Amino acid sequence: MSLGFDIGRILGQYNGATSSQYPEQVEQDFDHIAQHAQHEDMRDGLAEAFRSDQTPPFGHMVGQLFGQADTHQRTGMLNQLLGAVGPSVLASVLGGGRGMGGMSGMSGMGALAGLLNQGGGDDQRVELTPEQVQNLSPEQVQELAARAEQENPGIIEKMSGFYAQNPQLVKALGGAALAIALGRMSQRNRY
């Protein structure tokens, strides 16, 4: 009983709050809520943060999260994005990055782009491996996420579902994004 009351009390602090009004303990509150919230509530809260005009653009935040992620999480992120847009969009982003100012590992990126373009169209499901993902930069992932959002706006919900399963990673977005997510969750408050 007290557990439900605590969640409701915590979420109540974020109902209607703007990013400049969130409590200082937003990260601790997010940790507590993430342990007990339903997956759908977390997903919807994160989607709200990704769409908010009080946070950076979706692509930028995905690139930032990619930079903070471990290899397993990076692979999962890229496979979610790839599933939303198909291998040709990923190949075009990777192929277009060759002249982008000396990013390391670009020869590997060209090979990956070529692999993705071989033998099939966008309807062919391709899964990247951790080895294929290791040389991608956050900037390339930022560009890919921005393109994915243009091609398929539903990618925000899909990525939010992925991040709802990795709430520790989401903390890298900072207090404003966390407060927006918690605010959205407070609107759906079932606790």
PDB file of C-alpha atoms in Angstrom, residues 21-126:
ATOM      1  CA  GLN A  21      10.433  23.498 -12.284  1.00  0.00           C
ATOM      2  CA  TYR A  22      11.446  19.900 -11.773  1.00  0.00           C
ATOM      3  CA  PRO A  23      12.711  18.799  -8.342  1.00  0.00           C
ATOM      4  CA  GLU A  24      16.457  18.455  -7.792  1.00  0.00           C
ATOM      5  CA  GLN A  25      16.086  14.753  -7.040  1.00  0.00           C
ATOM      6  CA  VAL A  26      14.674  13.980 -10.507  1.00  0.00           C
ATOM      7  CA  GLU A  27      17.267  11.251 -11.188  1.00  0.00           C
ATOM      8  CA  GLN A  28      16.511   9.484  -7.910  1.00  0.00           C
ATOM      9  CA  ASP A  29      12.779   9.798  -8.549  1.00  0.00           C
ATOM     10  CA  PHE A  30      13.241   8.387 -12.046  1.00  0.00           C
ATOM     11  CA  ASP A  31      15.220   5.436 -10.633  1.00  0.00           C
ATOM     12  CA  HIS A  32      12.476   4.691  -8.124  1.00  0.00           C
ATOM     13  CA  ILE A  33       9.675   4.951 -10.674  1.00  0.00           C
ATOM     14  CA  ALA A  34      11.588   2.920 -13.288  1.00  0.00           C
ATOM     15  CA  GLN A  35      11.797   0.002 -10.845  1.00  0.00           C
ATOM     16  CA  HIS A  36       8.037  -0.125 -10.322  1.00  0.00           C
ATOM     17  CA  ALA A  37       6.305   1.392 -13.348  1.00  0.00           C
ATOM     18  CA  GLN A  38       4.576  -0.550 -16.065  1.00  0.00           C
ATOM     19  CA  HIS A  39       6.503  -0.813 -19.325  1.00  0.00           C
ATOM     20  CA  GLU A  40       3.788   1.041 -21.280  1.00  0.00           C
ATOM     21  CA  ASP A  41       3.903   3.956 -18.849  1.00  0.00           C
ATOM     22  CA  MET A  42       7.683   4.231 -19.168  1.00  0.00           C
ATOM     23  CA  ARG A  43       7.478   4.010 -22.952  1.00  0.00           C
ATOM     24  CA  ASP A  44       4.850   6.745 -23.156  1.00  0.00           C
ATOM     25  CA  GLY A  45       6.781   9.004 -20.782  1.00  0.00           C
ATOM     26  CA  LEU A  46       9.981   8.608 -22.761  1.00  0.00           C
ATOM     27  CA  ALA A  47       8.161   9.217 -26.059  1.00  0.00           C
ATOM     28  CA  GLU A  48       6.847  12.476 -24.602  1.00  0.00           C
ATOM     29  CA  ALA A  49      10.404  13.502 -23.673  1.00  0.00           C
ATOM     30  CA  PHE A  50      11.671  12.660 -27.188  1.00  0.00           C
ATOM     31  CA  ARG A  51       8.934  14.794 -28.766  1.00  0.00           C
ATOM     32  CA  SER A  52       9.118  17.728 -26.380  1.00  0.00           C
ATOM     33  CA  ASP A  53      10.211  21.170 -27.544  1.00  0.00           C
ATOM     34  CA  GLN A  54      12.000  21.456 -24.188  1.00  0.00           C
ATOM     35  CA  THR A  55      14.524  18.763 -25.136  1.00  0.00           C
ATOM     36  CA  PRO A  56      16.961  18.424 -28.055  1.00  0.00           C
ATOM     37  CA  PRO A  57      15.692  16.792 -31.279  1.00  0.00           C
ATOM     38  CA  PHE A  58      15.050  13.052 -31.259  1.00  0.00           C
ATOM     39  CA  GLY A  59      18.095  12.236 -33.402  1.00  0.00           C
ATOM     40  CA  HIS A  60      20.399  14.177 -31.113  1.00  0.00           C
ATOM     41  CA  MET A  61      19.128  12.376 -28.011  1.00  0.00           C
ATOM     42  CA  VAL A  62      19.451   8.945 -29.653  1.00  0.00           C
ATOM     43  CA  GLY A  63      23.021   9.781 -30.689  1.00  0.00           C
ATOM     44  CA  GLN A  64      23.754  10.893 -27.118  1.00  0.00           C
ATOM     45  CA  LEU A  65      22.341   7.658 -25.703  1.00  0.00           C
ATOM     46  CA  PHE A  66      24.323   5.639 -28.238  1.00  0.00           C
ATOM     47  CA  GLY A  67      27.495   7.334 -26.987  1.00  0.00           C
ATOM     48  CA  GLN A  68      26.691   6.294 -23.410  1.00  0.00           C
ATOM     49  CA  ALA A  69      25.574   2.743 -24.194  1.00  0.00           C
ATOM     50  CA  ASP A  70      27.447  -0.528 -23.919  1.00  0.00           C
ATOM     51  CA  THR A  71      27.936  -2.762 -26.978  1.00  0.00           C
ATOM     52  CA  HIS A  72      24.795  -4.816 -26.329  1.00  0.00           C
ATOM     53  CA  GLN A  73      22.638  -1.693 -25.975  1.00  0.00           C
ATOM     54  CA  ARG A  74      24.199  -0.086 -29.058  1.00  0.00           C
ATOM     55  CA  THR A  75      23.414  -3.158 -31.120  1.00  0.00           C
ATOM     56  CA  GLY A  76      19.828  -3.179 -29.868  1.00  0.00           C
ATOM     57  CA  MET A  77      19.408   0.521 -30.674  1.00  0.00           C
ATOM     58  CA  LEU A  78      20.733   0.147 -34.211  1.00  0.00           C
ATOM     59  CA  ASN A  79      18.603  -2.899 -34.895  1.00  0.00           C
ATOM     60  CA  GLN A  80      15.502  -0.986 -33.724  1.00  0.00           C
ATOM     61  CA  LEU A  81      16.365   1.909 -36.050  1.00  0.00           C
ATOM     62  CA  LEU A  82      17.193  -0.427 -38.911  1.00  0.00           C
ATOM     63  CA  GLY A  83      13.895  -2.260 -38.425  1.00  0.00           C
ATOM     64  CA  ALA A  84      12.042   1.030 -38.823  1.00  0.00           C
ATOM     65  CA  VAL A  85      13.766   2.295 -41.967  1.00  0.00           C
ATOM     66  CA  GLY A  86      15.401  -0.653 -43.667  1.00  0.00           C
ATOM     67  CA  PRO A  87      18.965  -1.315 -44.729  1.00  0.00           C
ATOM     68  CA  SER A  88      19.028   1.113 -47.679  1.00  0.00           C
ATOM     69  CA  VAL A  89      18.547   4.155 -45.396  1.00  0.00           C
ATOM     70  CA  LEU A  90      21.290   2.924 -43.062  1.00  0.00           C
ATOM     71  CA  ALA A  91      23.548   2.294 -46.049  1.00  0.00           C
ATOM     72  CA  SER A  92      22.865   5.793 -47.402  1.00  0.00           C
ATOM     73  CA  VAL A  93      23.735   7.363 -44.037  1.00  0.00           C
ATOM     74  CA  LEU A  94      26.904   5.303 -43.742  1.00  0.00           C
ATOM     75  CA  GLY A  95      27.872   5.857 -47.356  1.00  0.00           C
ATOM     76  CA  GLY A  96      27.184   9.587 -47.043  1.00  0.00           C
ATOM     77  CA  GLY A  97      29.459   9.881 -44.038  1.00  0.00           C
ATOM     78  CA  ARG A  98      32.764   9.323 -45.835  1.00  0.00           C
ATOM     79  CA  GLY A  99      33.525  12.967 -46.305  1.00  0.00           C
ATOM     80  CA  MET A 100      32.443  14.058 -42.836  1.00  0.00           C
ATOM     81  CA  GLY A 101      35.730  15.288 -41.493  1.00  0.00           C
ATOM     82  CA  GLY A 102      37.888  12.335 -40.600  1.00  0.00           C
ATOM     83  CA  MET A 103      35.609  10.086 -38.539  1.00  0.00           C
ATOM     84  CA  SER A 104      37.582   7.068 -37.451  1.00  0.00           C
ATOM     85  CA  GLY A 105      36.705   3.659 -38.825  1.00  0.00           C
ATOM     86  CA  MET A 106      35.128   4.924 -42.022  1.00  0.00           C
ATOM     87  CA  SER A 107      36.616   2.162 -44.148  1.00  0.00           C
ATOM     88  CA  GLY A 108      34.645  -0.284 -41.995  1.00  0.00           C
ATOM     89  CA  MET A 109      31.551   1.849 -42.492  1.00  0.00           C
ATOM     90  CA  GLY A 110      31.856   1.661 -46.248  1.00  0.00           C
ATOM     91  CA  ALA A 111      32.114  -2.127 -46.017  1.00  0.00           C
ATOM     92  CA  LEU A 112      29.045  -2.267 -43.767  1.00  0.00           C
ATOM     93  CA  ALA A 113      27.105  -0.038 -46.164  1.00  0.00           C
ATOM     94  CA  GLY A 114      28.051  -2.354 -49.033  1.00  0.00           C
ATOM     95  CA  LEU A 115      26.975  -5.416 -47.060  1.00  0.00           C
ATOM     96  CA  LEU A 116      23.592  -3.826 -46.352  1.00  0.00           C
ATOM     97  CA  ASN A 117      23.034  -3.016 -50.023  1.00  0.00           C
ATOM     98  CA  GLN A 118      23.797  -6.555 -51.219  1.00  0.00           C
ATOM     99  CA  GLY A 119      21.095  -9.008 -52.136  1.00  0.00           C
ATOM    100  CA  GLY A 120      17.766  -7.571 -51.101  1.00  0.00           C
ATOM    101  CA  GLY A 121      15.623  -4.581 -50.698  1.00  0.00           C
ATOM    102  CA  ASP A 122      14.159  -2.787 -47.748  1.00  0.00           C
ATOM    103  CA  ASP A 123      11.756  -5.642 -47.097  1.00  0.00           C
ATOM    104  CA  GLN A 124      14.618  -7.953 -46.163  1.00  0.00           C
ATOM    105  CA  ARG A 125      15.216  -8.043 -42.397  1.00  0.00           C
ATOM    106  CA  VAL A 126      18.851  -7.404 -41.518  1.00  0.00           C
TER     107      VAL A 126
END
